[in-house]
Structure formats: structure tokens, C-alpha cells
PDB file of C-alpha atoms in Angstrom:
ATOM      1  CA  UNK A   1    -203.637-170.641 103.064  1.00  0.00           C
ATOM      2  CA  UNK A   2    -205.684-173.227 101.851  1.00  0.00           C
ATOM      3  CA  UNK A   3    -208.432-170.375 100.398  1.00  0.00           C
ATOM      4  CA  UNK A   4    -205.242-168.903  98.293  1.00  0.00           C
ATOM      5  CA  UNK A   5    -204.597-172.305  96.888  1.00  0.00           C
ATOM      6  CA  UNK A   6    -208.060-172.749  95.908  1.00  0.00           C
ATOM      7  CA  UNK A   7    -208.688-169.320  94.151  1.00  0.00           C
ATOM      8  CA  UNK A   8    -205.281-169.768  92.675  1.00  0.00           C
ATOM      9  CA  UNK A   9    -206.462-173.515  90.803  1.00  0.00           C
ATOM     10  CA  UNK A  10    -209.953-171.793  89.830  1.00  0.00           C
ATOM     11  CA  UNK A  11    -208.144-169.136  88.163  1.00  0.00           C
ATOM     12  CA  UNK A  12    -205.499-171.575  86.516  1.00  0.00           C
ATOM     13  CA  UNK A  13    -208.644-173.694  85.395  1.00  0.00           C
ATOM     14  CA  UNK A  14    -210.522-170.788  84.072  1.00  0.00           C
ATOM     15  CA  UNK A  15    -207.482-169.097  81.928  1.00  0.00           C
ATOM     16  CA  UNK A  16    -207.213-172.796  80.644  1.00  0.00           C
ATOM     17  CA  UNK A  17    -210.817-173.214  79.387  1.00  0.00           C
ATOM     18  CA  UNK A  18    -210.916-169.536  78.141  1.00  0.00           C
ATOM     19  CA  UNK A  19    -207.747-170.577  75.942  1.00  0.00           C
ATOM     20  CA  UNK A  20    -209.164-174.025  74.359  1.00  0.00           C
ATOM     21  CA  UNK A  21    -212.009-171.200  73.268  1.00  0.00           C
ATOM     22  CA  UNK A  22    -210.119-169.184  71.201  1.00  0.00           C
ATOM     23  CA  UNK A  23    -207.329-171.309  69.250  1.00  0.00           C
ATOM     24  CA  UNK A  24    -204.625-169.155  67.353  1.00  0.00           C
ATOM     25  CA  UNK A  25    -202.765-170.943  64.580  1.00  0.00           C
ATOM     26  CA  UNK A  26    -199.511-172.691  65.122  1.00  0.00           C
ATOM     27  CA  UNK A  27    -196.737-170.126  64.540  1.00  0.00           C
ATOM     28  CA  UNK A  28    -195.356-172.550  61.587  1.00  0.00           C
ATOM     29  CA  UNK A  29    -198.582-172.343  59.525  1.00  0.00           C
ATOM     30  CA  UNK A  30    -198.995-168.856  60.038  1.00  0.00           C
ATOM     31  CA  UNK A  31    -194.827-167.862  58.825  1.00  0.00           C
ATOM     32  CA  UNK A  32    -195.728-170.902  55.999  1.00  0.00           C
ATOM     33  CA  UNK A  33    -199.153-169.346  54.758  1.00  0.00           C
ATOM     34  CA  UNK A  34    -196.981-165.769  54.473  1.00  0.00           C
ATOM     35  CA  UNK A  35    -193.558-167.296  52.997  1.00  0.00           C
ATOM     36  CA  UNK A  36    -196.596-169.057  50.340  1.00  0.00           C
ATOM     37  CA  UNK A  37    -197.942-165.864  49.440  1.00  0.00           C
ATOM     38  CA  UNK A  38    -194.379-164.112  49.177  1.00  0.00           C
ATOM     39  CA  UNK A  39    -193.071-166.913  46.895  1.00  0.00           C
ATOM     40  CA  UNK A  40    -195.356-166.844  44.309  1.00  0.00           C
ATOM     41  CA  UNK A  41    -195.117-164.974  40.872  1.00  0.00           C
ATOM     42  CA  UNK A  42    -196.726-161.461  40.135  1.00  0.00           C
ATOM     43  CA  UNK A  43    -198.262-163.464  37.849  1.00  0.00           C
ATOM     44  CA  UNK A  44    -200.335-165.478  40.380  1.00  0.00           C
ATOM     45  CA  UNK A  45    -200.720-163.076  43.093  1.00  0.00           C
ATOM     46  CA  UNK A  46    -202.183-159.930  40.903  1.00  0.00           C
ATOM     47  CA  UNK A  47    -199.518-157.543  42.009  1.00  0.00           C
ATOM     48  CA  UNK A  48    -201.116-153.945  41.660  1.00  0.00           C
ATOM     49  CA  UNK A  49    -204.008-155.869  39.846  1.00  0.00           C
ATOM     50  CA  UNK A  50    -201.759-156.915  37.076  1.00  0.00           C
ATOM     51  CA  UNK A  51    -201.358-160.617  36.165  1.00  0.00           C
ATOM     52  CA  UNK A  52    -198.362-160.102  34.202  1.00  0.00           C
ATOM     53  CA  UNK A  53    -197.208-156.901  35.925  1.00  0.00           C
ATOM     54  CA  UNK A  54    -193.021-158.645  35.439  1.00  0.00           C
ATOM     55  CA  UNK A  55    -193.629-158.181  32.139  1.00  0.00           C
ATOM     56  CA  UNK A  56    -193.733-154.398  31.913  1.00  0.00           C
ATOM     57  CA  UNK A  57    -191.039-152.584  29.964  1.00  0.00           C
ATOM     58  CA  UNK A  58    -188.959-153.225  26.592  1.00  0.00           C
ATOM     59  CA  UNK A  59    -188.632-156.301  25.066  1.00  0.00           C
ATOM     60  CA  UNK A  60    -186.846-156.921  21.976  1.00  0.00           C
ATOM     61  CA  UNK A  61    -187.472-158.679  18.457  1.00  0.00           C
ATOM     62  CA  UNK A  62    -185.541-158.893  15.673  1.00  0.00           C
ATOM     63  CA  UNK A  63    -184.761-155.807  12.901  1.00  0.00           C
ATOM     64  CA  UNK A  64    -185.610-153.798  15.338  1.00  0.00           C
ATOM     65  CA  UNK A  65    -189.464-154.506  16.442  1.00  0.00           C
ATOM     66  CA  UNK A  66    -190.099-154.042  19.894  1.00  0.00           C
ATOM     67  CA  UNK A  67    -192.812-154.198  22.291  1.00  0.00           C
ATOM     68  CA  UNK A  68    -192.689-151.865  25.417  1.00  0.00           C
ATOM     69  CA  UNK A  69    -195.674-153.201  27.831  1.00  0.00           C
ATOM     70  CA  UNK A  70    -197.023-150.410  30.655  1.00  0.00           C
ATOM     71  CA  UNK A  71    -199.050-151.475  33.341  1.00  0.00           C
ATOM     72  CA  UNK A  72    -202.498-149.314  33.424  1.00  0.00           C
ATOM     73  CA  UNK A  73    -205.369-149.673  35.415  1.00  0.00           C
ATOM     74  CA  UNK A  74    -205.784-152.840  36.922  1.00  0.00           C
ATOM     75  CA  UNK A  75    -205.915-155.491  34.582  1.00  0.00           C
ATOM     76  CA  UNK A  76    -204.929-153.442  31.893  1.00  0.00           C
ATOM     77  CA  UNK A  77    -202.239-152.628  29.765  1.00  0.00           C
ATOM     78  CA  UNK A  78    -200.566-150.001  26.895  1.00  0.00           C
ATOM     79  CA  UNK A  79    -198.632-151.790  24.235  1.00  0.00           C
ATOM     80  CA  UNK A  80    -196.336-150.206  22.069  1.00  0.00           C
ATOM     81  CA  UNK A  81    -195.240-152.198  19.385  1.00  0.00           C
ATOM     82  CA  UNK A  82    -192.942-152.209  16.444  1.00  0.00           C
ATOM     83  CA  UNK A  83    -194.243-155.376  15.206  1.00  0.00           C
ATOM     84  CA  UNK A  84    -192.341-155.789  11.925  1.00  0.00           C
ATOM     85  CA  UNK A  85    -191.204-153.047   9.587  1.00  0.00           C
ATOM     86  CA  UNK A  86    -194.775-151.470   8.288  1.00  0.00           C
ATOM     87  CA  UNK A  87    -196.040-152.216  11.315  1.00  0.00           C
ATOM     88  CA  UNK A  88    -195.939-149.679  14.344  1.00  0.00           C
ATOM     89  CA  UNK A  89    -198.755-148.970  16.618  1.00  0.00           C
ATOM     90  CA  UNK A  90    -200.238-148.604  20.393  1.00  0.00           C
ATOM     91  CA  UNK A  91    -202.732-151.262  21.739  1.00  0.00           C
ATOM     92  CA  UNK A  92    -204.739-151.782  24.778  1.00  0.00           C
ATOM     93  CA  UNK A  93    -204.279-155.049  26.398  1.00  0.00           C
ATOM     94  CA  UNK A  94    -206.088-157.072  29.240  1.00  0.00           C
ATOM     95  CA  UNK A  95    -205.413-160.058  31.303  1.00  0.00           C
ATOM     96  CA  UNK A  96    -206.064-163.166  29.787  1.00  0.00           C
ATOM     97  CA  UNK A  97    -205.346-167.006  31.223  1.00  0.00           C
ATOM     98  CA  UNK A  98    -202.346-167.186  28.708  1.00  0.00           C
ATOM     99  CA  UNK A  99    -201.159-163.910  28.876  1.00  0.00           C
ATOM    100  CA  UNK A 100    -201.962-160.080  27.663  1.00  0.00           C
ATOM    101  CA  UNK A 101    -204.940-160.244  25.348  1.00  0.00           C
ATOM    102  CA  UNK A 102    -204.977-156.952  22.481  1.00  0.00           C
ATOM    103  CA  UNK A 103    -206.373-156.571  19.121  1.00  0.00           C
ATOM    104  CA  UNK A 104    -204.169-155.308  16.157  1.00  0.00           C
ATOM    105  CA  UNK A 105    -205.550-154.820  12.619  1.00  0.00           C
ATOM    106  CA  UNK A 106    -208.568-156.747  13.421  1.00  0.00           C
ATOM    107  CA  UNK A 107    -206.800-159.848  14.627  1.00  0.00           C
ATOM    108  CA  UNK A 108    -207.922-160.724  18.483  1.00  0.00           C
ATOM    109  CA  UNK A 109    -203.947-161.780  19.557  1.00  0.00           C
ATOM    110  CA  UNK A 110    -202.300-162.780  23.150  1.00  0.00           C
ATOM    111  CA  UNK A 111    -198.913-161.890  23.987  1.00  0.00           C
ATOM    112  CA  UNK A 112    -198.081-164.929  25.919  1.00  0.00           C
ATOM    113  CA  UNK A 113    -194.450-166.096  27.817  1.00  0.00           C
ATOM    114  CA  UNK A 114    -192.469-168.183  25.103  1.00  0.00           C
ATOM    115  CA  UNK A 115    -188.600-168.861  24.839  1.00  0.00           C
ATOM    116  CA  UNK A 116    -186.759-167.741  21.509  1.00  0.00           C
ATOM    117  CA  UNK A 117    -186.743-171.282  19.979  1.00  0.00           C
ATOM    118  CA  UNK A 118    -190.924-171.195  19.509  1.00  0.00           C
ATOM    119  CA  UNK A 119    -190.458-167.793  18.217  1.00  0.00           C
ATOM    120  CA  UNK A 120    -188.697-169.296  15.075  1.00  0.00           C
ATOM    121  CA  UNK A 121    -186.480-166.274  14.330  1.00  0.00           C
ATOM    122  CA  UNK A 122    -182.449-167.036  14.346  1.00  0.00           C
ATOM    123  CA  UNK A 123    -181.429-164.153  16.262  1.00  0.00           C
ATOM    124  CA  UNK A 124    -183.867-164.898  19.132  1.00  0.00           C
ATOM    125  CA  UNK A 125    -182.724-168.521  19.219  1.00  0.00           C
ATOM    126  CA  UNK A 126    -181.471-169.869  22.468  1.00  0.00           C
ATOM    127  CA  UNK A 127    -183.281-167.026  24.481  1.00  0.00           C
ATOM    128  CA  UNK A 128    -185.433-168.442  27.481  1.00  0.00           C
ATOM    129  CA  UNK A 129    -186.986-164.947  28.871  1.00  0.00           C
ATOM    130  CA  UNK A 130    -189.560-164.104  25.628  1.00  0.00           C
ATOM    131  CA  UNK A 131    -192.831-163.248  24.746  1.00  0.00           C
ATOM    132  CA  UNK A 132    -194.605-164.497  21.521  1.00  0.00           C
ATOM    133  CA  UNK A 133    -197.508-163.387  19.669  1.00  0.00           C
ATOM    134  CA  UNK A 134    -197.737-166.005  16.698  1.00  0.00           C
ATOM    135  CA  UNK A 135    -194.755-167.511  14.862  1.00  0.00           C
ATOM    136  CA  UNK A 136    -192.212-165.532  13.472  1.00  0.00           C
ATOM    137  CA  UNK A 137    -192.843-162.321  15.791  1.00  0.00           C
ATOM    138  CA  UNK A 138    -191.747-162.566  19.588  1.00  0.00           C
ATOM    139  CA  UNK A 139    -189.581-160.626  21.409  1.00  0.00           C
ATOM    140  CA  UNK A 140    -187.481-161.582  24.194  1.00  0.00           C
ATOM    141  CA  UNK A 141    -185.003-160.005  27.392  1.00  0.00           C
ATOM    142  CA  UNK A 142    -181.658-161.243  27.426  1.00  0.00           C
TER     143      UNK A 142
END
């Protein structure tokens, strides 16, 4: 009896010192690190390799302008924009700090999140969900 006890405290003492070897994390910062990561904004976390990959589809100006936004390759984007009444074209864009980076006319530009008040237009007044380009042209979901 007394040889059981004392194979059964080696074993107990070397299961202990194998698991001070090899620490897992806690279970809270492991469910914490993944909550973190599912929290954050496309934006942040590069869904698909799009920064601003939320922003895809129609958004709306005034007089009807538009810009539809289509994620393409990663970190790239098609822009289709009715940007005032002469004014209707297709641009590439990119991911920029501020937001989606195109040229148009020979003007570097950045589409960039805005709310309707910055925009300056009446009609988009009041709107918190927009997208600007300069004053005066923005478009925004409602």
C-alpha cells in the first residue's frame, strides 16, 4: 500500500510541474480578446480587405447625384458617381486613413464619413449617416 501511495504523489507532482510548463490563457481574456475583435468596425478590422467595406452600395445627394461604392479587390473600390448634373462618371478608389481615396477630372479627392450638416446642402441637413467629398457635394443614407 504504501508503494501505491508513493507512485500515486510522483504522478500528482509530475502532472503539476508539466502544467506550470505550458500556461493556457485565462478563459476571460481569451472570450475578451474575441468579443474585442467582433466589436470593432469593418472599418478597423479590414473585413474582406476593405477598410470601408459598410460603405458599399447607394448613397444619395441632392438633384439626384449619387454615388454607388463596390467593393473590388482588396483595398479597392468602383465608384459610380452622379456628382452634380454635368457630371457622371466611374472611378477607382483605394483605402486611405480618412476614407476612399479616387481621382476625378484631375482632382486627387477622398470620400470620407461626414453628417449632412458639413455637407452644406438643405436637403441633406440633419442627416448623420453621409459621406462628403468637398463642400456642397456629399451624399448620405437615411
Amino acid at each position: 500500500m504504501k508503494w501505491h501511495g508513493l507512485m500515486m504523489g510522483a504522478a500528482a507532482a509530475m502532472l503539476l510541474a508539466g502544467c506550470e510548463k505550458a500556461e493556457a490563457p485565462a478563459p476571460d481574456e481569451t472570450v475578451a480578446e474575441v468579443e474585442s475583435e467582433a466589436s470593432m468596425p469593418a472599418a478597423e478590422t479590414g473585413a474582406e480587405g476593405h477598410k470601408f467595406a459598410d460603405w458599399a452600395g447607394r448613397w444619395i445627394g441632392v438633384e439626384g447625384m449619387y454615388v454607388d461604392i463596390t467593393p473590388t479587390e482588396p483595398g479597392q473600390y468602383a465608384l459610380a458617381m452622379q456628382s452634380d448634373l454635368d457630371t457622371k462618371g466611374e472611378y477607382q478608389g483605394s483605402d486611405s486613413e480618412e476614407g476612399i481615396k479616387f481621382e476625378r477630372g484631375g482632382e486627387n479627392l477622398t470620400l470620407r464619413a461626414s453628417n449632412g450638416d458639413a455637407i452644406g446642402l438643405k436637403y441633406l441637413a440633419g442627416k448623420q449617416d453621409c459621406l462628403i467629398v468637398k463642400p456642397g457635394e456629399g451624399y448620405c443614407r437615411d
